[in-house]
């Protein structure tokens, strides 16, 4: 980074609490609701607090602390119509959606929101949701092959007329969707996000995705993912942007923040966490190189079901801001955040953490380094 080429400011997203139980599988008090009225209030607060994106969760079966859930597509459309600038990322499963149907839904949502619709294509970890609905459960790498075709169909129908694809999972014959998505300068089509941790997921991102979402990672773990995906993208003459999951606990002192984390884990819903652990065990360990999702997650990591604690955004606003900007230095373009008490914590993030992040980003542009946290504030 250099002073004559300032970097693009970090973008921030939040996990939409559209399923019950909050963002941690714990019996600790969470002043967070999954109702639409609560989420409308939260969405307006978030877009006025510096958040550009929100990701609606997808869960169909009542399970693992998420006893009740709203459909992410319908819920996101409601939030798009309740906001002015916030972009909503809809999570969707190949195998449960047909890509052309999602593409058509997305066009309508994009037009109604004037270009604020995006998707997160989830290859799937929860076998019971597929088998319970009578759909086949594919092996790990086959799920990612299907996802690649799914994304190619989305992009093709959003950008081409008379689109054809003769794949192993989808066959599209001379098909056009009209109207096309809302025109946004510099955006060829609604943004396509994709997650996963395995080599298959990293290769997939390098071939077809706009954004690669990482589960929570420490610095070295995230840097390794960035290096891999960038190498795969370079092989395909593409560029990919990176999002990183994190759970924020900001308090006046680090000791206070650490105590909140200790209480979350101590009050974990053990039965739900263990059930989740068993359900996701095959997701990572079924891969040939053991790099899949949750392959090395411990019990405490799984209390936040996307490993959000591992990103380490726990401490004072200054400590959290420094850590966030270090992730930017290592390749992050977006932080996807979860919170314990959403309304209070999102507002606090906007007023106490984000201004420090912007100051540190300017310093990073000038020097290429992230200044150390002042000793007095550690």
Short mmCIF file of C-alpha atoms in Angstrom, two decimals, residues 12-366:
data_model
loop_
_atom_site.label_atom_id
_atom_site.label_comp_id
_atom_site.label_asym_id
_atom_site.label_seq_id
_atom_site.Cartn_x
_atom_site.Cartn_y
_atom_site.Cartn_z
CA UNK A 12 -18.67 -4.41 7.07
CA UNK A 13 -21.53 -6.89 7.09
CA UNK A 14 -23.55 -8.41 9.88
CA UNK A 15 -25.25 -11.77 10.27
CA UNK A 16 -29.00 -11.20 10.17
CA UNK A 17 -30.60 -12.87 13.22
CA UNK A 18 -33.43 -14.39 11.18
CA UNK A 19 -33.26 -17.63 13.17
CA UNK A 20 -34.05 -17.95 16.86
CA UNK A 21 -31.31 -18.43 19.43
CA UNK A 22 -29.04 -15.55 18.47
CA UNK A 23 -25.52 -16.00 17.12
CA UNK A 24 -24.16 -18.17 19.94
CA UNK A 25 -25.48 -21.55 21.03
CA UNK A 26 -25.55 -20.56 24.67
CA UNK A 27 -28.05 -19.99 27.44
CA UNK A 28 -26.48 -16.62 28.25
CA UNK A 29 -28.88 -13.70 27.90
CA UNK A 30 -28.96 -12.45 24.31
CA UNK A 31 -30.99 -9.29 23.80
CA UNK A 32 -31.55 -10.27 20.18
CA UNK A 33 -34.81 -11.28 18.50
CA UNK A 34 -35.48 -13.06 15.24
CA UNK A 35 -38.76 -11.20 14.56
CA UNK A 36 -39.13 -9.09 11.45
CA UNK A 37 -39.96 -5.93 13.42
CA UNK A 38 -36.74 -6.27 15.41
CA UNK A 39 -34.76 -6.92 12.24
CA UNK A 40 -36.21 -3.91 10.44
CA UNK A 41 -35.07 -1.69 13.32
CA UNK A 42 -31.66 -3.39 13.30
CA UNK A 43 -31.21 -3.02 9.54
CA UNK A 44 -31.87 0.73 9.62
CA UNK A 45 -29.53 1.10 12.61
CA UNK A 46 -26.84 -0.92 10.86
CA UNK A 47 -26.87 1.04 7.62
CA UNK A 48 -26.65 4.24 9.66
CA UNK A 49 -23.74 2.78 11.67
CA UNK A 50 -21.45 2.06 8.75
CA UNK A 51 -22.56 -1.42 7.66
CA UNK A 52 -22.89 -1.94 3.91
CA UNK A 53 -24.08 -5.57 3.83
CA UNK A 54 -26.20 -8.01 5.82
CA UNK A 55 -26.22 -11.79 5.35
CA UNK A 56 -29.44 -13.68 6.02
CA UNK A 57 -28.83 -17.15 7.45
CA UNK A 58 -30.26 -20.28 5.85
CA UNK A 59 -31.58 -23.05 8.07
CA UNK A 60 -34.63 -25.13 7.15
CA UNK A 61 -34.78 -27.75 9.89
CA UNK A 62 -35.35 -26.89 13.55
CA UNK A 63 -31.98 -27.86 15.01
CA UNK A 64 -28.90 -27.09 17.10
CA UNK A 65 -30.16 -24.02 18.95
CA UNK A 66 -32.09 -22.64 15.95
CA UNK A 67 -35.55 -23.82 16.91
CA UNK A 68 -37.33 -21.39 14.58
CA UNK A 69 -36.18 -19.78 11.36
CA UNK A 70 -37.39 -17.38 8.68
CA UNK A 71 -36.65 -18.03 5.02
CA UNK A 72 -33.62 -15.92 4.05
CA UNK A 73 -34.88 -14.89 0.60
CA UNK A 74 -38.28 -13.64 1.71
CA UNK A 75 -36.82 -12.08 4.85
CA UNK A 76 -34.08 -10.28 2.90
CA UNK A 77 -36.57 -8.87 0.43
CA UNK A 78 -38.52 -7.38 3.32
CA UNK A 79 -35.36 -5.82 4.75
CA UNK A 80 -34.35 -4.45 1.35
CA UNK A 81 -37.67 -2.63 1.13
CA UNK A 82 -37.24 -1.29 4.68
CA UNK A 83 -33.79 0.22 4.03
CA UNK A 84 -32.16 2.64 1.61
CA UNK A 85 -28.49 1.62 1.22
CA UNK A 86 -27.97 -1.76 2.89
CA UNK A 87 -27.18 -4.67 0.56
CA UNK A 88 -28.77 -8.00 1.51
CA UNK A 89 -26.91 -11.24 0.83
CA UNK A 90 -29.29 -14.19 0.49
CA UNK A 91 -27.89 -17.59 1.41
CA UNK A 92 -29.09 -20.39 -0.89
CA UNK A 93 -28.37 -24.11 -1.33
CA UNK A 94 -27.85 -25.76 -4.71
CA UNK A 95 -30.02 -28.85 -4.63
CA UNK A 96 -32.78 -27.03 -2.77
CA UNK A 97 -32.97 -24.10 -5.22
CA UNK A 98 -32.82 -24.32 -9.00
CA UNK A 99 -30.33 -21.66 -10.17
CA UNK A 100 -32.69 -20.17 -12.75
CA UNK A 101 -35.43 -19.72 -10.14
CA UNK A 102 -33.00 -18.01 -7.77
CA UNK A 103 -31.75 -15.88 -10.68
CA UNK A 104 -35.31 -14.77 -11.45
CA UNK A 105 -36.08 -14.02 -7.80
CA UNK A 106 -32.81 -12.11 -7.59
CA UNK A 107 -33.61 -9.95 -10.59
CA UNK A 108 -36.91 -8.87 -9.08
CA UNK A 109 -35.33 -8.20 -5.67
CA UNK A 110 -32.49 -6.31 -7.33
CA UNK A 111 -34.86 -4.10 -9.30
CA UNK A 112 -37.09 -3.41 -6.29
CA UNK A 113 -34.03 -2.42 -4.23
CA UNK A 114 -32.23 -0.60 -7.05
CA UNK A 115 -29.21 -2.86 -7.11
CA UNK A 116 -28.82 -4.06 -3.50
CA UNK A 117 -29.35 -7.81 -3.89
CA UNK A 118 -26.53 -10.36 -3.57
CA UNK A 119 -26.27 -14.12 -3.00
CA UNK A 120 -24.16 -16.45 -0.88
CA UNK A 121 -24.11 -19.90 -2.43
CA UNK A 122 -23.84 -22.54 0.29
CA UNK A 123 -22.74 -26.00 -0.88
CA UNK A 124 -24.28 -27.54 2.25
CA UNK A 125 -23.16 -29.22 5.46
CA UNK A 126 -26.45 -30.38 7.00
CA UNK A 127 -27.20 -33.80 5.52
CA UNK A 128 -30.53 -34.18 7.33
CA UNK A 129 -31.98 -31.13 5.57
CA UNK A 130 -31.42 -32.74 2.18
CA UNK A 131 -32.42 -36.29 3.06
CA UNK A 132 -35.38 -35.09 5.13
CA UNK A 133 -36.71 -33.29 2.06
CA UNK A 134 -36.09 -36.31 -0.15
CA UNK A 135 -33.14 -34.76 -1.98
CA UNK A 136 -29.91 -36.66 -2.66
CA UNK A 137 -26.91 -35.98 -0.43
CA UNK A 138 -23.79 -35.68 -2.56
CA UNK A 139 -20.26 -36.34 -1.38
CA UNK A 140 -18.16 -33.31 -0.43
CA UNK A 141 -16.38 -32.52 -3.69
CA UNK A 142 -19.48 -33.35 -5.73
CA UNK A 143 -21.38 -30.69 -3.80
CA UNK A 144 -18.76 -28.16 -4.87
CA UNK A 145 -18.93 -29.32 -8.50
CA UNK A 146 -22.67 -28.74 -8.37
CA UNK A 147 -22.13 -25.32 -6.81
CA UNK A 148 -19.81 -24.33 -9.65
CA UNK A 149 -22.44 -25.16 -12.23
CA UNK A 150 -25.06 -23.36 -10.14
CA UNK A 151 -22.97 -20.18 -10.08
CA UNK A 152 -22.24 -20.42 -13.80
CA UNK A 153 -25.98 -20.58 -14.47
CA UNK A 154 -26.65 -17.57 -12.23
CA UNK A 155 -23.99 -15.48 -13.92
CA UNK A 156 -25.00 -16.59 -17.39
CA UNK A 157 -28.68 -15.81 -16.95
CA UNK A 158 -27.86 -12.45 -15.38
CA UNK A 159 -25.55 -11.35 -18.20
CA UNK A 160 -26.50 -13.20 -21.41
CA UNK A 161 -29.39 -13.82 -23.73
CA UNK A 162 -30.11 -17.28 -25.11
CA UNK A 163 -27.90 -18.85 -22.46
CA UNK A 164 -26.87 -22.49 -22.74
CA UNK A 165 -25.16 -24.80 -20.27
CA UNK A 166 -24.89 -28.55 -20.66
CA UNK A 167 -23.61 -29.66 -17.26
CA UNK A 168 -23.69 -32.74 -15.08
CA UNK A 169 -26.20 -31.15 -12.69
CA UNK A 170 -27.95 -28.42 -14.70
CA UNK A 171 -28.92 -28.13 -18.35
CA UNK A 172 -30.08 -24.75 -19.65
CA UNK A 173 -31.24 -24.54 -23.25
CA UNK A 174 -31.37 -21.24 -25.17
CA UNK A 175 -32.84 -19.43 -22.17
CA UNK A 176 -33.18 -15.69 -21.47
CA UNK A 177 -34.45 -13.87 -18.41
CA UNK A 178 -36.15 -10.50 -18.84
CA UNK A 179 -35.82 -7.99 -17.37
CA UNK A 180 -32.16 -8.13 -16.42
CA UNK A 181 -30.83 -7.01 -12.98
CA UNK A 182 -30.83 -3.34 -12.07
CA UNK A 183 -27.89 -1.59 -13.80
CA UNK A 184 -25.19 -0.55 -11.32
CA UNK A 185 -22.01 1.13 -12.64
CA UNK A 186 -19.04 -1.18 -12.26
CA UNK A 187 -21.19 -4.18 -11.28
CA UNK A 188 -21.78 -6.67 -14.11
CA UNK A 189 -24.38 -8.60 -12.10
CA UNK A 190 -25.47 -9.06 -8.45
CA UNK A 191 -22.49 -10.05 -6.33
CA UNK A 192 -21.89 -13.75 -5.80
CA UNK A 193 -20.43 -14.82 -2.46
CA UNK A 194 -19.32 -18.35 -1.64
CA UNK A 195 -17.97 -19.95 1.49
CA UNK A 196 -16.14 -23.12 2.43
CA UNK A 197 -12.73 -23.97 3.77
CA UNK A 198 -11.62 -27.01 1.77
CA UNK A 199 -9.31 -27.05 -1.21
CA UNK A 200 -12.39 -27.71 -3.37
CA UNK A 201 -13.99 -24.54 -1.99
CA UNK A 202 -10.84 -22.49 -2.56
CA UNK A 203 -10.51 -23.72 -6.13
CA UNK A 204 -14.18 -22.98 -6.74
CA UNK A 205 -13.74 -19.40 -5.56
CA UNK A 206 -10.77 -18.96 -7.86
CA UNK A 207 -12.81 -20.13 -10.84
CA UNK A 208 -16.23 -18.52 -10.47
CA UNK A 209 -16.99 -16.49 -7.31
CA UNK A 210 -16.78 -12.74 -6.71
CA UNK A 211 -16.25 -13.12 -2.96
CA UNK A 212 -14.80 -15.88 -0.78
CA UNK A 213 -16.17 -16.07 2.76
CA UNK A 214 -13.90 -17.54 5.42
CA UNK A 215 -15.05 -18.97 8.73
CA UNK A 216 -13.36 -17.37 11.73
CA UNK A 217 -9.56 -17.68 11.54
CA UNK A 218 -6.47 -16.42 13.31
CA UNK A 219 -4.00 -14.33 11.32
CA UNK A 220 -1.96 -17.20 9.91
CA UNK A 221 -5.02 -19.29 9.06
CA UNK A 222 -6.62 -16.44 7.15
CA UNK A 223 -3.38 -15.54 5.35
CA UNK A 224 -3.11 -19.14 4.15
CA UNK A 225 -6.61 -19.08 2.73
CA UNK A 226 -5.99 -15.78 0.95
CA UNK A 227 -2.78 -17.07 -0.61
CA UNK A 228 -4.44 -20.24 -1.86
CA UNK A 229 -7.51 -18.55 -3.34
CA UNK A 230 -5.45 -15.82 -4.99
CA UNK A 231 -3.24 -18.45 -6.60
CA UNK A 232 -6.26 -20.35 -7.93
CA UNK A 233 -7.81 -17.08 -9.16
CA UNK A 234 -4.59 -16.12 -10.93
CA UNK A 235 -4.63 -19.45 -12.78
CA UNK A 236 -8.04 -18.37 -14.12
CA UNK A 237 -7.05 -14.74 -14.73
CA UNK A 238 -9.55 -13.56 -12.17
CA UNK A 239 -9.59 -11.57 -8.94
CA UNK A 240 -11.52 -12.56 -5.82
CA UNK A 241 -12.39 -10.45 -2.80
CA UNK A 242 -12.32 -11.82 0.74
CA UNK A 243 -14.76 -11.74 3.63
CA UNK A 244 -13.93 -13.00 7.12
CA UNK A 245 -16.34 -14.05 9.86
CA UNK A 246 -15.88 -12.68 13.37
CA UNK A 247 -17.83 -12.31 16.61
CA UNK A 248 -17.38 -8.94 18.32
CA UNK A 249 -17.28 -8.46 22.07
CA UNK A 250 -16.24 -4.85 22.72
CA UNK A 251 -16.02 -3.64 26.32
CA UNK A 252 -14.20 -0.86 28.19
CA UNK A 253 -11.46 -3.27 29.27
CA UNK A 254 -10.09 -6.46 27.80
CA UNK A 255 -10.82 -8.24 31.10
CA UNK A 256 -14.52 -7.38 30.82
CA UNK A 257 -14.67 -8.64 27.23
CA UNK A 258 -12.88 -11.88 28.12
CA UNK A 259 -15.30 -12.44 30.98
CA UNK A 260 -18.25 -12.17 28.58
CA UNK A 261 -16.62 -14.77 26.33
CA UNK A 262 -15.98 -17.03 29.32
CA UNK A 263 -19.63 -16.77 30.35
CA UNK A 264 -20.89 -17.50 26.81
CA UNK A 265 -18.88 -20.72 26.67
CA UNK A 266 -19.62 -21.68 30.29
CA UNK A 267 -23.36 -21.39 29.63
CA UNK A 268 -23.20 -23.17 26.26
CA UNK A 269 -26.15 -25.35 25.32
CA UNK A 270 -24.01 -28.48 25.49
CA UNK A 271 -26.55 -30.79 23.85
CA UNK A 272 -27.05 -28.41 20.90
CA UNK A 273 -23.32 -27.78 20.44
CA UNK A 274 -22.51 -31.49 20.54
CA UNK A 275 -25.28 -32.19 18.05
CA UNK A 276 -23.88 -29.53 15.75
CA UNK A 277 -20.38 -30.96 16.18
CA UNK A 278 -21.59 -34.40 15.07
CA UNK A 279 -23.52 -32.96 12.13
CA UNK A 280 -20.53 -31.02 10.79
CA UNK A 281 -17.87 -33.62 11.54
CA UNK A 282 -18.06 -35.04 8.03
CA UNK A 283 -17.96 -31.57 6.45
CA UNK A 284 -14.26 -31.12 7.05
CA UNK A 285 -12.86 -34.53 7.77
CA UNK A 286 -14.42 -36.08 4.67
CA UNK A 287 -12.09 -34.03 2.49
CA UNK A 288 -8.91 -35.62 1.21
CA UNK A 289 -6.61 -33.05 2.85
CA UNK A 290 -8.62 -32.37 6.04
CA UNK A 291 -9.03 -28.67 5.26
CA UNK A 292 -12.81 -28.61 5.29
CA UNK A 293 -15.13 -26.50 7.39
CA UNK A 294 -14.83 -27.08 11.15
CA UNK A 295 -12.12 -29.73 10.61
CA UNK A 296 -10.10 -28.42 13.56
CA UNK A 297 -12.82 -26.67 15.59
CA UNK A 298 -12.97 -27.27 19.34
CA UNK A 299 -16.10 -27.22 21.50
CA UNK A 300 -15.61 -23.55 22.45
CA UNK A 301 -15.21 -22.58 18.77
CA UNK A 302 -18.49 -24.27 17.85
CA UNK A 303 -20.48 -22.32 20.44
CA UNK A 304 -20.34 -19.62 17.74
CA UNK A 305 -21.23 -21.82 14.82
CA UNK A 306 -19.03 -20.13 12.22
CA UNK A 307 -15.91 -20.13 14.42
CA UNK A 308 -16.36 -16.41 15.06
CA UNK A 309 -14.40 -16.41 18.33
CA UNK A 310 -11.26 -17.55 16.50
CA UNK A 311 -10.93 -14.20 14.72
CA UNK A 312 -10.22 -12.64 18.11
CA UNK A 313 -12.37 -9.50 17.94
CA UNK A 314 -12.65 -9.48 21.73
CA UNK A 315 -11.34 -6.64 23.86
CA UNK A 316 -11.42 -2.86 23.91
CA UNK A 317 -12.57 -0.90 20.85
CA UNK A 318 -8.92 -0.02 20.19
CA UNK A 319 -7.77 -3.64 20.35
CA UNK A 320 -10.56 -4.80 18.09
CA UNK A 321 -9.93 -2.02 15.54
CA UNK A 322 -6.21 -2.83 15.40
CA UNK A 323 -6.94 -6.49 14.85
CA UNK A 324 -9.48 -5.73 12.13
CA UNK A 325 -7.00 -3.58 10.21
CA UNK A 326 -4.31 -6.23 10.52
CA UNK A 327 -6.74 -8.60 8.81
CA UNK A 328 -7.15 -5.99 6.10
CA UNK A 329 -3.38 -5.90 5.68
CA UNK A 330 -3.52 -9.65 5.17
CA UNK A 331 -6.17 -9.44 2.48
CA UNK A 332 -9.60 -8.93 4.04
CA UNK A 333 -11.98 -6.72 2.08
CA UNK A 334 -15.01 -7.29 4.33
CA UNK A 335 -15.67 -8.34 7.92
CA UNK A 336 -18.87 -10.33 8.53
CA UNK A 337 -19.76 -9.78 12.16
CA UNK A 338 -21.99 -11.29 14.81
CA UNK A 339 -22.94 -9.79 18.17
CA UNK A 340 -24.51 -10.82 21.47
CA UNK A 341 -26.96 -7.92 21.93
CA UNK A 342 -27.45 -6.70 18.39
CA UNK A 343 -29.04 -3.27 18.74
CA UNK A 344 -26.68 -2.12 21.48
CA UNK A 345 -23.56 -3.76 20.06
CA UNK A 346 -24.06 -2.67 16.43
CA UNK A 347 -24.54 0.92 17.53
CA UNK A 348 -21.45 0.73 19.75
CA UNK A 349 -19.42 -0.74 16.90
CA UNK A 350 -20.40 2.20 14.69
CA UNK A 351 -19.58 4.84 17.27
CA UNK A 352 -16.58 3.39 19.10
CA UNK A 353 -14.82 0.86 16.86
CA UNK A 354 -15.37 1.98 13.27
CA UNK A 355 -13.87 5.49 13.68
CA UNK A 356 -10.63 3.92 14.96
CA UNK A 357 -10.65 1.47 12.06
CA UNK A 358 -10.82 4.35 9.58
CA UNK A 359 -7.94 6.15 11.30
CA UNK A 360 -5.81 3.01 11.24
CA UNK A 361 -6.65 2.36 7.58
CA UNK A 362 -5.28 5.79 6.74
CA UNK A 363 -2.11 4.96 8.66
CA UNK A 364 -1.85 1.64 6.86
CA UNK A 365 -2.08 3.43 3.52
CA UNK A 366 0.70 5.83 4.56
#
